[in-house]
Short mmCIF file of C-alpha atoms in Angstrom, two decimals:
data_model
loop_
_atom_site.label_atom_id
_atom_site.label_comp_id
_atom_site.label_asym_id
_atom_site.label_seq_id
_atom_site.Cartn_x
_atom_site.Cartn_y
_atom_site.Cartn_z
CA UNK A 1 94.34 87.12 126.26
CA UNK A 2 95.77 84.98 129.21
CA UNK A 3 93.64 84.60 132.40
CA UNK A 4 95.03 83.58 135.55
CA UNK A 5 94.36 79.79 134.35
CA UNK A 6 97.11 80.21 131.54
CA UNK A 7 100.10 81.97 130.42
CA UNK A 8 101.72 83.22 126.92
CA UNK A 9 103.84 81.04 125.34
CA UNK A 10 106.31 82.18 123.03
CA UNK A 11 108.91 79.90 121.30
CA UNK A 12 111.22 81.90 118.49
CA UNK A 13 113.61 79.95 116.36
CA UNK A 14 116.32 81.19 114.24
CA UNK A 15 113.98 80.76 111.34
CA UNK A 16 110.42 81.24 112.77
CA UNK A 17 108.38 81.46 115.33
CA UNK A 18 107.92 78.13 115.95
CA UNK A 19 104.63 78.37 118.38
CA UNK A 20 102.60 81.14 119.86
CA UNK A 21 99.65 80.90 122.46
CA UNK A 22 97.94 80.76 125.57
CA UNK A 23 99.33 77.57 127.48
CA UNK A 24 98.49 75.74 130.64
CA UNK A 25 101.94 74.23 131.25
CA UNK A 26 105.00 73.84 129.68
CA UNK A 27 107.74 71.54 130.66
CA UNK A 28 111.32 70.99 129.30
CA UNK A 29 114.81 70.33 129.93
CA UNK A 30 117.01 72.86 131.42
CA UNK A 31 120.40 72.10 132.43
CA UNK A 32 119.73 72.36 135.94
CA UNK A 33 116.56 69.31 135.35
CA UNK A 34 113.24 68.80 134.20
CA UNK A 35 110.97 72.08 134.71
CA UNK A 36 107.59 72.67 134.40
CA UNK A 37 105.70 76.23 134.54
CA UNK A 38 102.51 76.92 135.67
CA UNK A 39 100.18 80.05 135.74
CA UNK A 40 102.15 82.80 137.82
CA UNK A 41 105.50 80.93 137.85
CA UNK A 42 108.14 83.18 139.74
CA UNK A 43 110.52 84.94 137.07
CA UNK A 44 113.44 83.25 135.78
CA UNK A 45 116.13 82.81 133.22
CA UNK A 46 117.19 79.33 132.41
CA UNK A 47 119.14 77.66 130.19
CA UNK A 48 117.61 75.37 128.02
CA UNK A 49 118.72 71.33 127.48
CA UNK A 50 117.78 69.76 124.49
CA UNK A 51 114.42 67.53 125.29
CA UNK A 52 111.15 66.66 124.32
CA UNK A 53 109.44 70.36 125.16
CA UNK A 54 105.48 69.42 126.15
CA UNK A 55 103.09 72.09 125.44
CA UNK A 56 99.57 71.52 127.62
CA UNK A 57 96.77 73.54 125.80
CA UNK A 58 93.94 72.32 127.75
CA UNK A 59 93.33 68.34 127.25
CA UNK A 60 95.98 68.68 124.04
CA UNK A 61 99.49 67.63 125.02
CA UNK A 62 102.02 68.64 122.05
CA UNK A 63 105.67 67.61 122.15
CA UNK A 64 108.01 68.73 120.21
CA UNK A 65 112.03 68.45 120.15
CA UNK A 66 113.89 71.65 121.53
CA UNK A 67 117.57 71.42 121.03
CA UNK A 68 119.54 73.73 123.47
CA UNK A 69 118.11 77.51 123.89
CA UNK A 70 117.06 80.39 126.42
CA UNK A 71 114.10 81.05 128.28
CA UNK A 72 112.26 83.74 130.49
CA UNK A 73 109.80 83.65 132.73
CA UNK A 74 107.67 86.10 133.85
CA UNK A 75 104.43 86.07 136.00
CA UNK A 76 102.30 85.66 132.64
CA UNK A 77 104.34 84.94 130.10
CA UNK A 78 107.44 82.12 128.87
CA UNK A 79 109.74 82.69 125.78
CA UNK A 80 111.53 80.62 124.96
CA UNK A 81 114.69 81.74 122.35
CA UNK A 82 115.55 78.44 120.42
CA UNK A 83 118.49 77.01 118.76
CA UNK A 84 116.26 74.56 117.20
CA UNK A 85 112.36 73.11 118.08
CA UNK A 86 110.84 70.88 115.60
CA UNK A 87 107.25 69.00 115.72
CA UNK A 88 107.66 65.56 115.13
CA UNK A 89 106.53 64.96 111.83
CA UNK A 90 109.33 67.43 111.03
CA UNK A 91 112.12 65.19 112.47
CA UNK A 92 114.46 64.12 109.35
CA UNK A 93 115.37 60.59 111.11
CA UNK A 94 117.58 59.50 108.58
CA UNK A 95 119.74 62.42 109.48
CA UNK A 96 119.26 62.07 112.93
CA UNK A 97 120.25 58.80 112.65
CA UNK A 98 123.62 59.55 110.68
CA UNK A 99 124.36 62.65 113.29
CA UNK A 100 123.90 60.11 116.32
CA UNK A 101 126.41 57.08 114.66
CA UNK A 102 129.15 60.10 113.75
CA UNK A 103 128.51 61.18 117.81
CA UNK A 104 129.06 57.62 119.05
CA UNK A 105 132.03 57.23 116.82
CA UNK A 106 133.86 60.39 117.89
CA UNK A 107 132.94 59.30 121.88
CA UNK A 108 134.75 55.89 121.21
CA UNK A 109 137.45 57.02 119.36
CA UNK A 110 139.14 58.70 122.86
CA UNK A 111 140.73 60.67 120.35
CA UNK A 112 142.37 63.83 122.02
CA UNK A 113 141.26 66.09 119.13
CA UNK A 114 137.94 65.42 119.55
CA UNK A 115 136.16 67.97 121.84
CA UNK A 116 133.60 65.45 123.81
CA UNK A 117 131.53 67.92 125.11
CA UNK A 118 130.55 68.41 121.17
CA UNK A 119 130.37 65.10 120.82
CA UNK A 120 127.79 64.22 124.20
CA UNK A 121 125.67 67.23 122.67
CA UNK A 122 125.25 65.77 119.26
CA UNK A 123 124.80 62.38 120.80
CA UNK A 124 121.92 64.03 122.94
CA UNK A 125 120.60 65.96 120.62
CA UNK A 126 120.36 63.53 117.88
CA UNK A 127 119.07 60.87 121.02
CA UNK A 128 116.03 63.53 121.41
CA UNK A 129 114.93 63.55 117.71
CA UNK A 130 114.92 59.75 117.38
CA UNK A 131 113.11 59.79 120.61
CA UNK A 132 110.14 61.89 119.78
CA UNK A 133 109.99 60.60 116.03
CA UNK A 134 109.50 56.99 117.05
CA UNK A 135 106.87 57.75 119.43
CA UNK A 136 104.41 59.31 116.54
CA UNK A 137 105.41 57.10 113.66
#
């Protein structure tokens, strides 16, 4: 049960709940900026930027890559409704790798048909998985 030293964390995927828990901090991307939420944050609804989510549990710091998503606040607890968060050792870099080249290619074509926004997501996206995978390989 959270005290007034932590909150509930809640972070639900399209395919699982991805983590549950009693958290010190969490801190992501929203697309407003960086965040981070404390104990008794005021409520709020955010939308989520993909980023490197960090998870404080005590002295454990875990990071994992959230891709675009929802989140609440409330005065004791955070969920967070994903499009996608994977750990690390998850990441599938060769894929990341192949989604960030097709990205850069479709930015550099200047191609009218090509909706850029798409494009800048992938790129940022795939940018974030490479990201956190090199750091724990």
């Amino acid at each position: 049960m959270a005290d007034n030293k932590t909150f509930r964390l809640r972070i639900i995927a399209p395919e699982r709940i991805f983590y549950e828990g009693d958290v010190d901090m969490v801190e992501l991307n929203t697309t407003e900026g960086e965040i981070g939420i404390l104990p008794e944050h005021i409520p709020l609804t955010t939308i989520i930027a993909p980023g490197v989510l960090k998870i404080t549990d005590g002295e454990e710091i875990k990071e994992a890559a959230l891709l675009e998503g929802f989140m609440e606040v409330t005065k004791d607890m955070v969920i967070i409704l994903a499009e996608s968060c994977e750990w690390p050792d998850e990441i599938d870099v060769n894929r990341a790798e192949e989604a960030k080249i097709r990205a850069e290619r479709r930015i550099k074509s200047g191609d009218s048909e090509i909706n850029m926004t798409r494009a800048e997501a992938a790129l940022k996206r795939s940018l974030t998985r490479l990201d956190l995978a090199s750091r724990y390989r």
